[in-house]
Short mmCIF file of C-alpha atoms and ligand atoms in Angstrom, two decimals:
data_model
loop_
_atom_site.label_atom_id
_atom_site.label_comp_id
_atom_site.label_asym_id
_atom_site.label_seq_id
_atom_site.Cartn_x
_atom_site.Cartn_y
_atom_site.Cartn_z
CA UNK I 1 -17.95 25.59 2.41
CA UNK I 2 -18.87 24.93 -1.34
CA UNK I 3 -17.24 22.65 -3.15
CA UNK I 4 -18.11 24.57 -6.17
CA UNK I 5 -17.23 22.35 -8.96
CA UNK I 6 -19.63 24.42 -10.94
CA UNK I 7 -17.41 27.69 -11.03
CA UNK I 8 -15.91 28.22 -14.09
CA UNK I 9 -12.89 29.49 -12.04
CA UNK I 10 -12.22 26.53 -10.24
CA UNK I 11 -12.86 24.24 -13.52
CA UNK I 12 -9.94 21.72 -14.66
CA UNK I 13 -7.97 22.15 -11.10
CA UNK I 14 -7.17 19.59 -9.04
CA UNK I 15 -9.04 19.27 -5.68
CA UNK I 16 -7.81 19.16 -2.49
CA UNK I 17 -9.19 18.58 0.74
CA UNK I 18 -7.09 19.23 3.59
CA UNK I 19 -7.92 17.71 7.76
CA UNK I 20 -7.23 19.41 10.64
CA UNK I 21 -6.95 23.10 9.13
CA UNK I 22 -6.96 25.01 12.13
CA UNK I 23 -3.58 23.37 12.30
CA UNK I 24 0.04 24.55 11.97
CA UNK I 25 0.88 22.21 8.68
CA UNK I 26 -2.96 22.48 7.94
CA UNK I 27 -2.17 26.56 7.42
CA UNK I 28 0.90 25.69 5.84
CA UNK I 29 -0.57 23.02 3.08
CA UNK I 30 -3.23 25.89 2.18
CA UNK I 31 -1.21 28.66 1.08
CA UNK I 32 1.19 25.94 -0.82
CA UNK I 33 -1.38 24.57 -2.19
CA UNK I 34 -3.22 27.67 -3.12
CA UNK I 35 -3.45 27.12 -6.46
CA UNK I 36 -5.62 24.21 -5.89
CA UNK I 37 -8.98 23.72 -5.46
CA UNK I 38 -8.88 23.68 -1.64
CA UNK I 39 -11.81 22.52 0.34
CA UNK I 40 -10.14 23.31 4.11
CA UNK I 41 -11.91 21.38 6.80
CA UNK I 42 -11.23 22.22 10.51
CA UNK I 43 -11.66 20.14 13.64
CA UNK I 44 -15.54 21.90 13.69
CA UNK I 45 -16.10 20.98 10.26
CA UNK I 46 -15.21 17.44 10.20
CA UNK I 47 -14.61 15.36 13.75
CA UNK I 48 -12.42 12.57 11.89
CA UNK I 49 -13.55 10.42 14.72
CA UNK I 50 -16.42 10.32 12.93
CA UNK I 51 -17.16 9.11 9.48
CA UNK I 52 -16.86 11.62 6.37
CA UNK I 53 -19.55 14.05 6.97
CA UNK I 54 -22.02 13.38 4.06
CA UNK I 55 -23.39 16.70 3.09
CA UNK I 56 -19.65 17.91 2.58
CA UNK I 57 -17.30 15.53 2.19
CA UNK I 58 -18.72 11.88 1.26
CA UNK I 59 -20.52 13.39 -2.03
CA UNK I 60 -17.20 15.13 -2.77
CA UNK I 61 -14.96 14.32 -5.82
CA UNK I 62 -11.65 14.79 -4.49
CA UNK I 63 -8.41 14.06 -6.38
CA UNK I 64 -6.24 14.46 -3.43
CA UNK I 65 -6.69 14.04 0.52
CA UNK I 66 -4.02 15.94 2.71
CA UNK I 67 -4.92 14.61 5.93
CA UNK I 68 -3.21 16.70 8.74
CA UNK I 69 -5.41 16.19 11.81
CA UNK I 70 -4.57 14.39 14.50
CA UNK I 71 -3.74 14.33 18.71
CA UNK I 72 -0.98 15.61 18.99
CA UNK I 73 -0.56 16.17 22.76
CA UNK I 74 1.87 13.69 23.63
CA UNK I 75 1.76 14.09 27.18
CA UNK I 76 -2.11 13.71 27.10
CA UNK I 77 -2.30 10.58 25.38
CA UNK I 78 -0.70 9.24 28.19
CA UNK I 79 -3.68 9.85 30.15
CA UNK I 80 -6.06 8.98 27.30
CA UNK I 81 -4.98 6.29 25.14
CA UNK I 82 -8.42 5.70 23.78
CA UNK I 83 -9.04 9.00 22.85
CA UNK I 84 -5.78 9.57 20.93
CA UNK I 85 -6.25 6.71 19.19
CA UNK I 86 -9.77 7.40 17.99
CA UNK I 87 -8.14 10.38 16.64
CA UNK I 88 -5.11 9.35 14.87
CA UNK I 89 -5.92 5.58 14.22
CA UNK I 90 -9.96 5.66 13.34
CA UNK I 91 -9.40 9.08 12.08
CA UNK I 92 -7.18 8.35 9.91
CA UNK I 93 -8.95 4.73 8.48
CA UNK I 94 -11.71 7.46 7.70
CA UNK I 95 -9.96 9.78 5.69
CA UNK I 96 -8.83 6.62 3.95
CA UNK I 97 -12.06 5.68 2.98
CA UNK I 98 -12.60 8.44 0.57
CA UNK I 99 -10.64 6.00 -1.31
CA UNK I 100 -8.29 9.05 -3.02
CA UNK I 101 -4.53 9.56 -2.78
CA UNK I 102 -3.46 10.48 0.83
CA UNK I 103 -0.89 12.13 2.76
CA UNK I 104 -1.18 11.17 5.69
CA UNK I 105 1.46 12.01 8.53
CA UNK I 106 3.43 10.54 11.27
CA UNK I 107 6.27 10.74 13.63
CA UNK I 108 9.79 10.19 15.06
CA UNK I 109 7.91 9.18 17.70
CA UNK I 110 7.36 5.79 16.50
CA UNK I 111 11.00 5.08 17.09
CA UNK I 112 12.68 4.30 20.62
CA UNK I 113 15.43 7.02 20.41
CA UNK I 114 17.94 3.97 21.24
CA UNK I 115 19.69 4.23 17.52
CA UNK I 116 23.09 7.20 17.16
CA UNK I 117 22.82 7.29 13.64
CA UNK I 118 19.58 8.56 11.72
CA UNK I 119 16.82 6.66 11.37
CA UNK I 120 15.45 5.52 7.83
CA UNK I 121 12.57 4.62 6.52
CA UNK I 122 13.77 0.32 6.62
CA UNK I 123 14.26 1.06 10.40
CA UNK I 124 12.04 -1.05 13.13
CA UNK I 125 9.48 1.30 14.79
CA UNK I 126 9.44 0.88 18.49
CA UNK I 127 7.60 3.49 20.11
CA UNK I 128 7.83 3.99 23.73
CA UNK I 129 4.50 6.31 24.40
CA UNK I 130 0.72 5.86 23.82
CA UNK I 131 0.83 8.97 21.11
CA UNK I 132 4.07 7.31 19.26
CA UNK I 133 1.72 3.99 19.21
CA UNK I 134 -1.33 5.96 18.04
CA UNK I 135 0.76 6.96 14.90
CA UNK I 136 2.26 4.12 14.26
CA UNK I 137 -1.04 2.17 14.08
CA UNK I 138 -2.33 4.98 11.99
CA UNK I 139 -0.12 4.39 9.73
CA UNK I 140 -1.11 1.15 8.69
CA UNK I 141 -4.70 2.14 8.14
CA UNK I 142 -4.28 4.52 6.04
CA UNK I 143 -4.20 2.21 3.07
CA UNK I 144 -2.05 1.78 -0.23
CA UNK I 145 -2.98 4.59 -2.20
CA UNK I 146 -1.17 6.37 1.15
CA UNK I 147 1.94 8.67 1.14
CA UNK I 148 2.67 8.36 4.85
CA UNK I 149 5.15 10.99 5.62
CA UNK I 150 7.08 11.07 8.90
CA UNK I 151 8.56 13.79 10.08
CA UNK I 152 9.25 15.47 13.47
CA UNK I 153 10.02 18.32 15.86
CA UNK I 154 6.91 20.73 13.53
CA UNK I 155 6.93 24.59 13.97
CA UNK I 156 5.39 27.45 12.26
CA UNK I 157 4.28 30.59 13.21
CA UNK I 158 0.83 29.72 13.91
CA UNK I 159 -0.36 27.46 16.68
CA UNK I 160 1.15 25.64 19.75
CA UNK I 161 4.84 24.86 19.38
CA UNK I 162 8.24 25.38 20.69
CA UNK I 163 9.59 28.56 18.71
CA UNK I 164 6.19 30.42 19.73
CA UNK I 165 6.83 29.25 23.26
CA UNK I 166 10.46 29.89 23.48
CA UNK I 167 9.39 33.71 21.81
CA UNK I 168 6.86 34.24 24.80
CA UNK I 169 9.17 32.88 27.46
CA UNK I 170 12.09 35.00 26.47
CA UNK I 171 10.41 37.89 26.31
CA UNK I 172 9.56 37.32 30.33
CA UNK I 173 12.62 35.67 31.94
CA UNK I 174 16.40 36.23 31.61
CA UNK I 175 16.80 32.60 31.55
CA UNK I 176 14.61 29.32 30.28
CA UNK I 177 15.52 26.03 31.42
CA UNK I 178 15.73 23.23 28.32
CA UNK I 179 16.45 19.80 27.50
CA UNK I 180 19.89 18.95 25.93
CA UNK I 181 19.55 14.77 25.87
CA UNK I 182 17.03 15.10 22.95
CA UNK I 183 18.30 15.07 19.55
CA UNK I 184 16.21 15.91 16.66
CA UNK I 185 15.57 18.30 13.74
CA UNK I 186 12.91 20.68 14.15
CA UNK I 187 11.00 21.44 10.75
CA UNK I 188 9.28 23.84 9.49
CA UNK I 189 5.72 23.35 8.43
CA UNK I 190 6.51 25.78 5.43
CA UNK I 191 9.33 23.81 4.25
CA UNK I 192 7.07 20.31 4.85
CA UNK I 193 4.74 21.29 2.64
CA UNK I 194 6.95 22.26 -0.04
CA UNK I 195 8.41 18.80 -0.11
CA UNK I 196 4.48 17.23 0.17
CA UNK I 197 4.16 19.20 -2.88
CA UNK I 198 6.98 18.22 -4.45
CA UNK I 199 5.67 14.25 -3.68
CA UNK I 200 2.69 14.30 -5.03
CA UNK I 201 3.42 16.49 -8.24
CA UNK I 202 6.48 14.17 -8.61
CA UNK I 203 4.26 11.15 -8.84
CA UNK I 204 6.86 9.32 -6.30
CA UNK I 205 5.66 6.20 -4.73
CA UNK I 206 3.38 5.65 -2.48
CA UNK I 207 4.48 3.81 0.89
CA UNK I 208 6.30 5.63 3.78
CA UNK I 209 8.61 8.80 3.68
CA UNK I 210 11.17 10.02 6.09
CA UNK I 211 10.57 14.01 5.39
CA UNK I 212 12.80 16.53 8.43
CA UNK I 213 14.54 19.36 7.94
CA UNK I 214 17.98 18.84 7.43
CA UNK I 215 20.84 18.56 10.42
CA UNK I 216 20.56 18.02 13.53
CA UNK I 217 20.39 19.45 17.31
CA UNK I 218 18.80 19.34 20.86
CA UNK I 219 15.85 21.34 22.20
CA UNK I 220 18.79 23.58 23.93
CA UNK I 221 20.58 24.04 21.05
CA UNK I 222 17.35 24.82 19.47
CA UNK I 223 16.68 27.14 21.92
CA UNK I 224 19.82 29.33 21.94
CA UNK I 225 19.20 29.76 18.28
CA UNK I 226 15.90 31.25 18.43
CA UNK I 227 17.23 33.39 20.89
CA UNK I 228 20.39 34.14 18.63
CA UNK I 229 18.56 35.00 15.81
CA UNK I 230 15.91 37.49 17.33
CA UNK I 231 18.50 39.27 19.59
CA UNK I 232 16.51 38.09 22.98
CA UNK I 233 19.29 38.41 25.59
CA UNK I 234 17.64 35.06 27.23
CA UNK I 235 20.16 32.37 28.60
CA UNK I 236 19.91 28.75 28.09
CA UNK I 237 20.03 26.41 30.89
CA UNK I 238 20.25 22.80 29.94
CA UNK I 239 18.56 20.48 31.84
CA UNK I 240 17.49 16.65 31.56
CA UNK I 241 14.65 14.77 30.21
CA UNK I 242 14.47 14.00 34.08
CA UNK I 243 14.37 17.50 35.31
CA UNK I 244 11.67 18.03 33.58
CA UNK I 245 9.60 15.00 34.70
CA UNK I 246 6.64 14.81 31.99
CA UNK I 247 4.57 11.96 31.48
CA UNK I 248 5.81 10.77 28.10
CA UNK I 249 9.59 9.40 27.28
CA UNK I 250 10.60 11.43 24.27
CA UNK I 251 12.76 9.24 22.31
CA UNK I 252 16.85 10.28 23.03
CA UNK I 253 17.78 10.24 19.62
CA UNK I 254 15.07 10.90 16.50
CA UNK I 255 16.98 12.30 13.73
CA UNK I 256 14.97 11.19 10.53
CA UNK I 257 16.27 11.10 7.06
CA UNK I 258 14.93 9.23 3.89
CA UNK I 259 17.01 6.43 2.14
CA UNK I 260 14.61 6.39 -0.28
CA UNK I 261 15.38 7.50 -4.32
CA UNK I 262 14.33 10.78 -5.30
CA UNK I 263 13.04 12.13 -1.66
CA UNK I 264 12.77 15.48 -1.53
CA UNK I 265 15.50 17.49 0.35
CA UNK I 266 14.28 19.90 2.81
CA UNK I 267 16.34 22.70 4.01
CA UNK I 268 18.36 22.81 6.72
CA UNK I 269 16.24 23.59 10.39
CA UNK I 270 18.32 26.98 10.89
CA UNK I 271 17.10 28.09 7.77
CA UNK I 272 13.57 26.70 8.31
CA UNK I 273 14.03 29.00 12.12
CA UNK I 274 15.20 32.14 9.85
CA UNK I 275 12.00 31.83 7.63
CA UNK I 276 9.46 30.87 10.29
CA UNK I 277 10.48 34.38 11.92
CA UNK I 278 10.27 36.13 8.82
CA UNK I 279 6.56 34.90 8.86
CA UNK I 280 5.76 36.01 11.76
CA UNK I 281 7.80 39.74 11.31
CA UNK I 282 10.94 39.16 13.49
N1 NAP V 301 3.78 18.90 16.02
C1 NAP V 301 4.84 18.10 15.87
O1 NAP V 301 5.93 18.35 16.40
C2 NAP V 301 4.74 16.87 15.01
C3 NAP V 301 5.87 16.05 14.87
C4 NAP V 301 5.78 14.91 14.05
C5 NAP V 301 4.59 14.63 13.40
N2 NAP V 301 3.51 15.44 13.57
C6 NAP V 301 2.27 15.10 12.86
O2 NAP V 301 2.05 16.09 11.87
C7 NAP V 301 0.64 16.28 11.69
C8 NAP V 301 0.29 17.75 11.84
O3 NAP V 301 0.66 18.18 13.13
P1 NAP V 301 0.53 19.70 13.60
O4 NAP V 301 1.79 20.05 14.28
O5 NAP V 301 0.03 20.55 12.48
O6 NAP V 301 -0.60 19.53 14.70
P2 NAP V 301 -1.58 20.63 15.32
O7 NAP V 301 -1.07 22.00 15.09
O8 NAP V 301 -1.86 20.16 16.70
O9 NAP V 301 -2.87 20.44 14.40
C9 NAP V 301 -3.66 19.31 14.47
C10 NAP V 301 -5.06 19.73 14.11
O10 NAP V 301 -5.90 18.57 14.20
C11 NAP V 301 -7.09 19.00 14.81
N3 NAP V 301 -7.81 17.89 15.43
C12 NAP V 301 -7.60 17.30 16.62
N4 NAP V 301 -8.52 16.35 16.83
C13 NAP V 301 -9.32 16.36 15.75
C14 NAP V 301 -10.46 15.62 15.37
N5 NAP V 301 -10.98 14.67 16.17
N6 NAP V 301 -11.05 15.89 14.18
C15 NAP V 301 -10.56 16.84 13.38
N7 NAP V 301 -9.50 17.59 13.68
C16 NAP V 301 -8.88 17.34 14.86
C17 NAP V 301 -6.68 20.02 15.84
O11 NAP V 301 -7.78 20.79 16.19
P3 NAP V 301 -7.84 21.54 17.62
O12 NAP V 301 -6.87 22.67 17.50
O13 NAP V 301 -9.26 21.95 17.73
O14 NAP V 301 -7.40 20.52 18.64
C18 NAP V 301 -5.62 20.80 15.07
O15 NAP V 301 -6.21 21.84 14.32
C19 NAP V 301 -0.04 15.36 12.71
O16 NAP V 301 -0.35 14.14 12.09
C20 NAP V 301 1.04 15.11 13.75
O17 NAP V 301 0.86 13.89 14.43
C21 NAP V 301 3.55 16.56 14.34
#
């Protein structure tokens, strides 16, 4: 885990240090920022609950902080409010105090779902759960040299997320049962860090950013899709929020887009689904 600011290689290029690595945008910010000089830090290699370690990171000259790691277990925070928070709000105040531009990211989770049309960036947060409050709070620590970046609904092909589970479960069962009174647009960590790219090399201002896949749709419709594309003969059975009785209210309605000049455009989630199984072979 060298910096190696000494190798002629590496000389002249900006560098990078990314949180939370063993994550699903952490993998994705690596290979699109591969042509940096990318010091990758898992959860093993830096506990953000804890200050910057010092023989790695506090004596490093970093240009650029991508800081992806965070709770993210909704449910859990429910149970733990404490312990999401030391994650995503002291965690985040620490990655701050590098003092270097940040990207820092949040969620549609900070809204109440109560809105029909899409929620922008001049919007009132509200959020209903202890994880949507975490974020939010994170937010405002993480200072004004800070892109914060909301976005929602993440999947990739590495990690813990709804397309792997949906892949593993349809492979088992003829039919899955899934919400249909959650509106959203699931994004693909590939396409997210194109457009975090695509912020910082624009120069755009700092402050938040509303950055989902384009359109819209529920976890059902979300669902059939994945089946769709991959050919799984699995049915679709829509249920309610309430069926499914989990400990955190997931907003109704978090469609996210930016009414901000110059944001960058990701693509639509059906074409984020058709590369995210490309990735992974399908
Ligand atoms: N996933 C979503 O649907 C979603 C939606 C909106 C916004 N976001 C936000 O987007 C960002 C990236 O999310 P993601 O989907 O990539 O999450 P992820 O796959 O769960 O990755 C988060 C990473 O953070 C690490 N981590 C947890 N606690 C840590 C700590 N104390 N110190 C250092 N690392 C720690 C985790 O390590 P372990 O694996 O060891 O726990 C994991 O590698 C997060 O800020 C998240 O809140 C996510």
């Amino acid at each position: 885990m060298e910096l190696g600011n000494a190798d002629p290689l590496r000389a002249g290029r900006r560098r990078v240090l990314i949180t939370g690595a063993g994550g699903q945008l952490g993998h994705a910010l690596q290979q699109v920022f591969a042509h940096d000089d990318v010091l990758a830090l898992t959860r093993a290699d830096w506990d953000v609950t804890q200050p910057p370690p010092s023989d790695t990171v506090s004596r490093g000259d970093f240009d650029l902080v991508l800081h992806t790691a965070a709770w993210t277990d909704v449910d859990g925070a429910e149970a733990d409010p404490q312990g999401a928070a030391a994650v995503n709000i002291a965690g985040t105040a620490h990655a701050a105090s590098l003092k270097v531009p940040l990207v820092t990211y949040s969620t549609d989770y900070v809204f109440d779902g109560r809105k029909r049309s899409p929620y922008v960036e001049s919007d009132g947060p509200n959020p209903a759960t202890a994880y949507g409050r975490t974020k939010l709070h994170g937010e405002a620590v993480a200072g004004p040299q800070a892109w914060v970046v909301r976005t929602s609904w993440l999947f990739g092909s590495t990690g813990r997320n709804f397309l792997r589970t949906m892949l593993r479960l349809g492979e088992e069962r003829e039919e899955v049962a899934v919400v249909d009174d959650q509106r959203g647009c699931p994004t693909y960590v590939g396409h997210l860090a194109e457009a975090t790219r695509t912020l910082v090399d624009g120069d755009l201002p700092h402050g938040l950013w509303h950055l989902a896949a384009d359109g819209d749709c529920t976890w059902a419709d979300f669902a059939e899709a994945i089946f769709e594309e991959t050919g799984l003969p699995t049915r679709v059975r829509r249920i309610s929020s309430a069926e499914l009785e989990r400990p955190a209210l997931r907003p109704a309605y978090s469609v996210l887009r930016s009414g901000r000049a110059n944001a960058p455009r990701l693509p639509h989630w059906r074409a984020g689904l058709r590369a995210c199984l490309a990735d992974l072979g399908r």
